[in-house]
CSV table of N, CA and C in Angstrom, one decimal:
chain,number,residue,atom,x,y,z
J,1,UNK,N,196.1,109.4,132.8
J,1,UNK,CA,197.0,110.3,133.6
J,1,UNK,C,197.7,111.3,132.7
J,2,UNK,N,198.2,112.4,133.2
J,2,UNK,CA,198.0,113.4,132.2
J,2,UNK,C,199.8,112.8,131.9
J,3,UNK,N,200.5,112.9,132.2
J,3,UNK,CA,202.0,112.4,131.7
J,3,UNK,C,201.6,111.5,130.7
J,4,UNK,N,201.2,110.4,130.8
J,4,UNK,CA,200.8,109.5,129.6
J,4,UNK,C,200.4,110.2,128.3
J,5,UNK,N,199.1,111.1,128.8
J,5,UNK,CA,198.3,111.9,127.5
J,5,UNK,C,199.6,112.6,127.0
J,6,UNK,N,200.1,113.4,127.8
J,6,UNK,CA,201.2,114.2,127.2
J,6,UNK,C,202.5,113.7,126.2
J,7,UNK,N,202.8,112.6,127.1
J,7,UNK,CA,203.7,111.8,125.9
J,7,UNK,C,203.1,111.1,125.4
J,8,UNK,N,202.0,110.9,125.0
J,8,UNK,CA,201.5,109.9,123.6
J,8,UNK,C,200.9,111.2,122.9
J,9,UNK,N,200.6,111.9,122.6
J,9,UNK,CA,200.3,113.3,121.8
J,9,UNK,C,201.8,113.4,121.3
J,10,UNK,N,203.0,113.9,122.5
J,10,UNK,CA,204.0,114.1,121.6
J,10,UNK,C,204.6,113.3,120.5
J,11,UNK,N,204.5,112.0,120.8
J,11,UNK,CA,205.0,110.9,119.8
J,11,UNK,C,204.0,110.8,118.5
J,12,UNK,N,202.5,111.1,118.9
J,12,UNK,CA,201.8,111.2,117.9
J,12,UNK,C,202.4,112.1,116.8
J,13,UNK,N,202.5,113.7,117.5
J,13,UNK,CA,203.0,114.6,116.5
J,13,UNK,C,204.3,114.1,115.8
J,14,UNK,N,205.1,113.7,116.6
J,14,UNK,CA,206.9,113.9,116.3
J,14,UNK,C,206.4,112.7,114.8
J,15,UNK,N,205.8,111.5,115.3
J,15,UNK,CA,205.4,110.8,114.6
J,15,UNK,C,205.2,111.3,112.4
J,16,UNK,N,204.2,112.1,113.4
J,16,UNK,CA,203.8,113.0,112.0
J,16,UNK,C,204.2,113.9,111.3
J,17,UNK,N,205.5,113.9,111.8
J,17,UNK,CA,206.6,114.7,111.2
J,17,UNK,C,207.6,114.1,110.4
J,18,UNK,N,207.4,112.6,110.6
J,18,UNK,CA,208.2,111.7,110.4
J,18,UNK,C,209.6,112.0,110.9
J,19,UNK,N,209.6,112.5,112.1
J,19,UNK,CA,211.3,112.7,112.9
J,19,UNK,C,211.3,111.2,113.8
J,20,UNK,N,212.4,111.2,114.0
J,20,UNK,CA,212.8,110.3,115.3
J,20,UNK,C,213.3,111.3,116.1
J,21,UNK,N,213.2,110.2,117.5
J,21,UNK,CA,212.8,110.6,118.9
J,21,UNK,C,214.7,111.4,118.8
J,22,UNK,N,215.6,111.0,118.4
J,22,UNK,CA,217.0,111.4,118.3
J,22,UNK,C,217.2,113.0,117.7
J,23,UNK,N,216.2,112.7,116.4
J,23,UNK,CA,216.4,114.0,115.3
J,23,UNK,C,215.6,115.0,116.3
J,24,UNK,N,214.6,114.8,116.8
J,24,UNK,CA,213.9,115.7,117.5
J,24,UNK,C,214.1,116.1,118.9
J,25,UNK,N,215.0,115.4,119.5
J,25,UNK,CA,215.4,116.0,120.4
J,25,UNK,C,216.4,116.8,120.6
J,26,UNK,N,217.5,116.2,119.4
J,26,UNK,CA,218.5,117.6,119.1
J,26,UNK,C,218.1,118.6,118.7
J,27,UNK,N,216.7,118.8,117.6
J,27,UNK,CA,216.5,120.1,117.3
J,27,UNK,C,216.4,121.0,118.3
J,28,UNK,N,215.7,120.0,119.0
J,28,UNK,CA,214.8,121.4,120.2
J,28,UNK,C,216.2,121.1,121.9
J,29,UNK,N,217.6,120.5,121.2
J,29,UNK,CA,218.6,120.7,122.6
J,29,UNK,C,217.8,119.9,123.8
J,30,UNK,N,217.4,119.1,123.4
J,30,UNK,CA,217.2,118.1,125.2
J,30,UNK,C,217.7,117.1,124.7
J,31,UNK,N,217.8,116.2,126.1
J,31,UNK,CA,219.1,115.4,126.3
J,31,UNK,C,217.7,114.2,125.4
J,32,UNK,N,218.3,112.9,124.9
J,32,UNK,CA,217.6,112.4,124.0
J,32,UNK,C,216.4,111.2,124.8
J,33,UNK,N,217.5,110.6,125.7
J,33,UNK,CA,216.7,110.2,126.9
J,33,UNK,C,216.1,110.4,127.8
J,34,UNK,N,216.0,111.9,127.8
J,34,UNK,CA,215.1,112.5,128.8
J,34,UNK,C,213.8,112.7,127.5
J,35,UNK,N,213.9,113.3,126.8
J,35,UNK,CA,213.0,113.3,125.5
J,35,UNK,C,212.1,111.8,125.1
J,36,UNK,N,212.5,110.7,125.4
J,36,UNK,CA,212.3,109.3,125.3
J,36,UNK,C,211.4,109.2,126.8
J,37,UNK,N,211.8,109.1,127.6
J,37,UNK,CA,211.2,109.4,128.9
J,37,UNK,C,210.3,110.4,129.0
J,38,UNK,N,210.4,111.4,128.6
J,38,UNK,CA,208.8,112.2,128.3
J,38,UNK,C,207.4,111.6,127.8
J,39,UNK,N,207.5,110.7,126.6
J,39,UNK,CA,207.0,110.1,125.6
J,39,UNK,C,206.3,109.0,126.3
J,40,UNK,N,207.5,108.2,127.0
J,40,UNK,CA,206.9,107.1,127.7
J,40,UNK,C,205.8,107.7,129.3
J,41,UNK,N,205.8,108.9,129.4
J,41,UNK,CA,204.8,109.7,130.0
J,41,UNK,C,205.3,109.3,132.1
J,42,UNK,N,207.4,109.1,131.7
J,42,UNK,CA,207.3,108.8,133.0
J,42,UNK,C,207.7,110.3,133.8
J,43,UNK,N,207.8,111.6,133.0
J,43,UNK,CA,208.2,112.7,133.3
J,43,UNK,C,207.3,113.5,133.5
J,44,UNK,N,207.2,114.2,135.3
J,44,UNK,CA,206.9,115.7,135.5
J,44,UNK,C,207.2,116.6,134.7
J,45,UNK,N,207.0,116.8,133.5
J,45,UNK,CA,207.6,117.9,132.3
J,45,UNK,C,207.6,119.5,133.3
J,46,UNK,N,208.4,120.0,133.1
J,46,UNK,CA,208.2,121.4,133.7
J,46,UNK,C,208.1,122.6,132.2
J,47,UNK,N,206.8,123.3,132.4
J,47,UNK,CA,206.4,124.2,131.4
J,47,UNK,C,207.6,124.3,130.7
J,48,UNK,N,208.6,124.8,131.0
J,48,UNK,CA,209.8,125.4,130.1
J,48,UNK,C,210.1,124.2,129.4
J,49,UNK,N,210.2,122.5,129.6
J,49,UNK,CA,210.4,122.4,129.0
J,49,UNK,C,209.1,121.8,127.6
J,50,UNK,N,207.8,121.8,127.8
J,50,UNK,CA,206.9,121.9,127.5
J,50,UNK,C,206.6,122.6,126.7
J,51,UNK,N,207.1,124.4,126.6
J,51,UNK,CA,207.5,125.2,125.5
J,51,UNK,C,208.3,124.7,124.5
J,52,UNK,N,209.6,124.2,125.0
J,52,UNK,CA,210.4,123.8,124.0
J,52,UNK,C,209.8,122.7,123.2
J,53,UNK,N,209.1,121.9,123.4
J,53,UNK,CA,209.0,120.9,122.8
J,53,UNK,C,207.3,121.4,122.0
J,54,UNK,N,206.7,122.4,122.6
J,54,UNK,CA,205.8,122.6,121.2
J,54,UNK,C,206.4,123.7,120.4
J,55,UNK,N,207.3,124.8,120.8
J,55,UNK,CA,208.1,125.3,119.4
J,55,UNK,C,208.5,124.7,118.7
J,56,UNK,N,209.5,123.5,119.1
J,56,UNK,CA,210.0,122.8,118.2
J,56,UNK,C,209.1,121.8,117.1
J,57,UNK,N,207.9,121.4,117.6
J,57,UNK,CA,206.7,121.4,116.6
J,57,UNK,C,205.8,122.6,116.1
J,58,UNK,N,206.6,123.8,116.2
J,58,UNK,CA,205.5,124.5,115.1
J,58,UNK,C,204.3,125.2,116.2
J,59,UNK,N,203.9,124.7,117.0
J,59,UNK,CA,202.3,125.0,117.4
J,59,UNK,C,202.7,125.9,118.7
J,60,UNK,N,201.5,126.5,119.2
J,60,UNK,CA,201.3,126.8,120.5
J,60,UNK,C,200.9,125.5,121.8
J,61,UNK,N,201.4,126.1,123.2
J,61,UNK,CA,201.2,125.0,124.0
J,61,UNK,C,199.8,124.8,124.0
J,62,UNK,N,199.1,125.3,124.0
J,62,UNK,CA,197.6,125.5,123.6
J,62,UNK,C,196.7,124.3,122.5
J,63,UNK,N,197.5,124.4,121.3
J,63,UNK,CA,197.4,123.4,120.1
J,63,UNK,C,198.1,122.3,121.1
J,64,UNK,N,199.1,122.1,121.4
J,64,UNK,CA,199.8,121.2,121.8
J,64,UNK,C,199.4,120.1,122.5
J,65,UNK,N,198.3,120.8,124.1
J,65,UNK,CA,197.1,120.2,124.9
J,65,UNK,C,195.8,119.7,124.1
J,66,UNK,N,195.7,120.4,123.0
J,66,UNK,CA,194.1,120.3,122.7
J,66,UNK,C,194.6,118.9,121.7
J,67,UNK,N,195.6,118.3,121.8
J,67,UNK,CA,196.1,117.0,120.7
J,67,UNK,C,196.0,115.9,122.4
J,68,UNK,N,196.5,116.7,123.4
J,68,UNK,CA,196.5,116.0,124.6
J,68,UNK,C,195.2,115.2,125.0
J,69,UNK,N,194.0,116.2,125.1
J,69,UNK,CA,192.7,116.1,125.1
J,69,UNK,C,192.1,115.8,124.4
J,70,UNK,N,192.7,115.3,122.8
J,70,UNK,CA,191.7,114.6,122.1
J,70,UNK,C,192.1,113.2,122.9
J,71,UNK,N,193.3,112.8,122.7
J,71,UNK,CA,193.4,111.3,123.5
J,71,UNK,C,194.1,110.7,121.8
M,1,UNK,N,208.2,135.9,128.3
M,1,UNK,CA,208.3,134.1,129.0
M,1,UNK,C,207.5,133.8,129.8
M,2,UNK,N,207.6,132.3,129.4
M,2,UNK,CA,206.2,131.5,129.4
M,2,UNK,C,205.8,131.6,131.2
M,3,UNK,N,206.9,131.6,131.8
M,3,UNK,CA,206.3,131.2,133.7
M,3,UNK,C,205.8,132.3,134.0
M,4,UNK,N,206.0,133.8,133.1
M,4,UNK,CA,205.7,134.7,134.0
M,4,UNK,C,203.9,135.0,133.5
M,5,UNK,N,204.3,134.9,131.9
M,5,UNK,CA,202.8,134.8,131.3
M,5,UNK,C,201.6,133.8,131.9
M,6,UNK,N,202.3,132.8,132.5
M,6,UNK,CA,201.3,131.4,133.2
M,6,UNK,C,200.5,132.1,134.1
M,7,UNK,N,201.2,132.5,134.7
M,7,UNK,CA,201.0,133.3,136.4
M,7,UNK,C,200.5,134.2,136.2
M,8,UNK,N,200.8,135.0,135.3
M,8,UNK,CA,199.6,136.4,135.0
M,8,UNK,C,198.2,135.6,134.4
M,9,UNK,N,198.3,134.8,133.7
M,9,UNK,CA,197.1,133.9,133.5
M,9,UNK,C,195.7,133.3,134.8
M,10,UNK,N,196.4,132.7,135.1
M,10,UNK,CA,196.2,132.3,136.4
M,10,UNK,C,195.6,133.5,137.5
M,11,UNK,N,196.5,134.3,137.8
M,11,UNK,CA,195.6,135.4,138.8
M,11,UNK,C,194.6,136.1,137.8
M,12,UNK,N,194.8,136.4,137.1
M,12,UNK,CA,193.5,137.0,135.7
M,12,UNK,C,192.1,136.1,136.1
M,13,UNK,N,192.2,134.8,135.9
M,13,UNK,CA,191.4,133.5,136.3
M,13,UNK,C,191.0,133.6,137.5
M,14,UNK,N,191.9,133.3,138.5
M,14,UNK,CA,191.2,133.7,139.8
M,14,UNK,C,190.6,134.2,140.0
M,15,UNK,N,191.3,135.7,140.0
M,15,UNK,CA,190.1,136.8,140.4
M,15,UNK,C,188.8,136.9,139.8
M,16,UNK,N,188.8,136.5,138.7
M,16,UNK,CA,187.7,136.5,137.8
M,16,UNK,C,186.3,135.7,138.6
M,17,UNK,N,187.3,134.7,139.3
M,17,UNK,CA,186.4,133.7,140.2
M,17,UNK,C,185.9,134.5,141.0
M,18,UNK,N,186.8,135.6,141.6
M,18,UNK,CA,186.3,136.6,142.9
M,18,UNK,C,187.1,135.6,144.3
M,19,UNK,N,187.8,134.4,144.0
M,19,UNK,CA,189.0,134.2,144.7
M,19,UNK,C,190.2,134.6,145.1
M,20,UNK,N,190.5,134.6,146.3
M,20,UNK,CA,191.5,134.7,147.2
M,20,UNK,C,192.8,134.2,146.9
M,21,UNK,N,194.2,134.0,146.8
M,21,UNK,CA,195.3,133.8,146.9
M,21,UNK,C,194.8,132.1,147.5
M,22,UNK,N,194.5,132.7,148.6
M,22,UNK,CA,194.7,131.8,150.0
M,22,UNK,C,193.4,130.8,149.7
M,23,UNK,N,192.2,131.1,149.7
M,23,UNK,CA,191.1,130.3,149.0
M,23,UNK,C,191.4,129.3,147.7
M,24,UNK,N,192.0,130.0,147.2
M,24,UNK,CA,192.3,128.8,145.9
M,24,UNK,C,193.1,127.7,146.2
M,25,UNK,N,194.4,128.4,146.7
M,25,UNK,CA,195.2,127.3,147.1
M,25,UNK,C,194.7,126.3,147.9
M,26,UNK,N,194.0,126.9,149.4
M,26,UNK,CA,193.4,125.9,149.9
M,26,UNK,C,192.3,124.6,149.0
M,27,UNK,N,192.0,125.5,148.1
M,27,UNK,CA,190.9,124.9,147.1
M,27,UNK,C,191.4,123.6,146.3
M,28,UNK,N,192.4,123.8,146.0
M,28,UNK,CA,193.4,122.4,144.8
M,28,UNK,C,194.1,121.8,145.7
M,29,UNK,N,194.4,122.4,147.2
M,29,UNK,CA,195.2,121.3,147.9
M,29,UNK,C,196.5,121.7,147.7
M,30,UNK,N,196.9,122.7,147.2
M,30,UNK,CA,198.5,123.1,147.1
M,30,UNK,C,198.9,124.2,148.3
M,31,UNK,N,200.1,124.1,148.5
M,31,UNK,CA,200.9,125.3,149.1
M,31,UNK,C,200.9,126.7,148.7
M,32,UNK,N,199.9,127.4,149.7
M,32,UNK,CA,199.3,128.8,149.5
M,32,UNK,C,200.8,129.8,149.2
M,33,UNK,N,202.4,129.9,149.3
M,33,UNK,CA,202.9,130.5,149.5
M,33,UNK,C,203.6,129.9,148.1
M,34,UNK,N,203.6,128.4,147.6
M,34,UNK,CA,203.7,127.8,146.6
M,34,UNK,C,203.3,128.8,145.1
M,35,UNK,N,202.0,128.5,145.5
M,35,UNK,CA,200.8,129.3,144.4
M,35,UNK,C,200.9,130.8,144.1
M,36,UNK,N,201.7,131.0,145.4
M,36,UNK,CA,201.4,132.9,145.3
M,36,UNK,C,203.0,133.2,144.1
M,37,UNK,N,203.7,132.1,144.3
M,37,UNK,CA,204.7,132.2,143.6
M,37,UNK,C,204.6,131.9,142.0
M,38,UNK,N,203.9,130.9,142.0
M,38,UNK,CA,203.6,130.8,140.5
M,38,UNK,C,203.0,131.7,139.8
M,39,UNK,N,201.9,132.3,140.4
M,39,UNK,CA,201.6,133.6,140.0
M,39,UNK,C,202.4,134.5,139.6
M,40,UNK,N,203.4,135.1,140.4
M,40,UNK,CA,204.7,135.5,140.6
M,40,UNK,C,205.3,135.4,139.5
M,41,UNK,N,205.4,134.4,139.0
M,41,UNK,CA,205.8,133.9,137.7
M,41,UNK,C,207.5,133.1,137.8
M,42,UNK,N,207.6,132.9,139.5
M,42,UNK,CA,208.4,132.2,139.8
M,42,UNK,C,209.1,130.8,139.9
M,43,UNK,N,207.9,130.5,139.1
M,43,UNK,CA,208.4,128.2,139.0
M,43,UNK,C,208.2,127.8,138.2
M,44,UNK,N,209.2,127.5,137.7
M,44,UNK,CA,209.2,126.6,136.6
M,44,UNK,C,208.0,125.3,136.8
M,45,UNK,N,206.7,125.6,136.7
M,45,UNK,CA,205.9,124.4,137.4
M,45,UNK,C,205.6,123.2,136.1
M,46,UNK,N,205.1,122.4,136.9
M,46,UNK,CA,205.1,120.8,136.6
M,46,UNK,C,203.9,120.9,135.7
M,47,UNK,N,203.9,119.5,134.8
M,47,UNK,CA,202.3,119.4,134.4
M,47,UNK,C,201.6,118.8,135.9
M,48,UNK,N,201.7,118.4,136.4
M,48,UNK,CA,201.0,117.7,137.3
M,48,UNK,C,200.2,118.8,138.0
M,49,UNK,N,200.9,119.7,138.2
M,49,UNK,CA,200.4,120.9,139.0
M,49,UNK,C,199.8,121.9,138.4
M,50,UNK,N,200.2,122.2,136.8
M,50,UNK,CA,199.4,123.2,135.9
M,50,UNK,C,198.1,121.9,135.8
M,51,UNK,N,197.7,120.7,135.8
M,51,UNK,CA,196.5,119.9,135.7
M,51,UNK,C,195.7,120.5,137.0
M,52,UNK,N,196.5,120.6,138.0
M,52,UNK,CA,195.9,120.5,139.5
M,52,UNK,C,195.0,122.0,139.5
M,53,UNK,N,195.4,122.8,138.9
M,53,UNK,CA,195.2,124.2,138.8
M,53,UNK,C,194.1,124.7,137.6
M,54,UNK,N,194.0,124.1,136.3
M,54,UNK,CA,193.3,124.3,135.5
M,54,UNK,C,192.0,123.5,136.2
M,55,UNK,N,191.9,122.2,136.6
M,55,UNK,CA,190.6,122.0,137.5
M,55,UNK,C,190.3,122.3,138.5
M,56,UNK,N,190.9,123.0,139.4
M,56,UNK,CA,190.7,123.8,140.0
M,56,UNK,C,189.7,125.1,139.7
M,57,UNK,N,189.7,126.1,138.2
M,57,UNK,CA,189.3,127.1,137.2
M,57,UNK,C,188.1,126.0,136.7
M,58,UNK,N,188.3,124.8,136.9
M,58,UNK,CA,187.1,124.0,136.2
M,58,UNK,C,187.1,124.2,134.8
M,59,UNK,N,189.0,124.1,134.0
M,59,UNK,CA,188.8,124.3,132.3
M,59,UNK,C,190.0,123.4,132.2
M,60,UNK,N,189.7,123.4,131.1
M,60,UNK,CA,190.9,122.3,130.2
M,60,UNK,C,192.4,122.8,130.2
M,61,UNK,N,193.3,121.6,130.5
M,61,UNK,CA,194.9,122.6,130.2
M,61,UNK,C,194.9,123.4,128.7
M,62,UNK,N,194.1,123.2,127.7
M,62,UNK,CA,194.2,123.7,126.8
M,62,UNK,C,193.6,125.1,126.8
M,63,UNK,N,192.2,125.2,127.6
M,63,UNK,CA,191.5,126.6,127.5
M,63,UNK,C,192.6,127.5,128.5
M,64,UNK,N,193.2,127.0,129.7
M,64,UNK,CA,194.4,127.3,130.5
M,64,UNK,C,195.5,128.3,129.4
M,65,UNK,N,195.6,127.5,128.8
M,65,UNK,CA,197.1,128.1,127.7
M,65,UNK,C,196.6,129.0,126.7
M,66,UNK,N,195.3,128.7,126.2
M,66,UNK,CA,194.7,129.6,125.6
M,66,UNK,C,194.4,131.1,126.1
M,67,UNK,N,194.4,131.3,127.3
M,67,UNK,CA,193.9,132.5,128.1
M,67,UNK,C,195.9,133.0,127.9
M,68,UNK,N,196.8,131.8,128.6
M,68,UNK,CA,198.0,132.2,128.7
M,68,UNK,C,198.6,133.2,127.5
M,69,UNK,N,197.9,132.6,126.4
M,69,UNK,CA,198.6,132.9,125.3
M,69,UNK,C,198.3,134.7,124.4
M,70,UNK,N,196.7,134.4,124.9
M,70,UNK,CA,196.2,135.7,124.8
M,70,UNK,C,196.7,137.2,125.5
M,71,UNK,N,197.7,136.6,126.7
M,71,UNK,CA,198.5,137.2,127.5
M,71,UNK,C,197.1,138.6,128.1
């Protein structure tokens, strides 16, 4: 289900940044538990915030999905 | 910004199909007046619904964002 793919890619990345779910959700200003709840793939993300959280990694949403679609 | 860029994406796509507003929507099962908005570049839309829409075009959310990005 695409929520799951979505938040296990993001935790992949954030992972590989070595940030926590805390440090990384302040960067990019979302609330920390809603950022946590993305992850656990129980959020309808809405694009906007979907942007924010691949700027805040650096990439386009584009790179962002194709980490989605590897699985 | 990103909703308005989606939506110009999106009708770029469509048409390209030689699809209708009204045809597509009926096509993914969404709200034709819905869709005409996102186009619009008026909704903050969902992943669930940017998934519904990229198979719809029969491509990946990633080749989806890729067109977006190319604006």
């Amino acid at each position: 289900m695409i929520q799951k793919s979505f938040g296990y890619a993001c935790k992949k990345i954030r992972e590989g940044k070595g940030l926590s779910q805390e440090k990384f959700a302040l960067l990019i200003e979302m609330d920390r538990t809603y950022y946590a709840s993305v992850e656990s793939g129980k959020r309808n993300i809405s694009i906007q915030n979907i942007k924010k959280i691949a700027d805040g990694f650096g990439i386009s949403i584009s790179e962002l999905f194709e980490t989605v679609e590897k699985g």
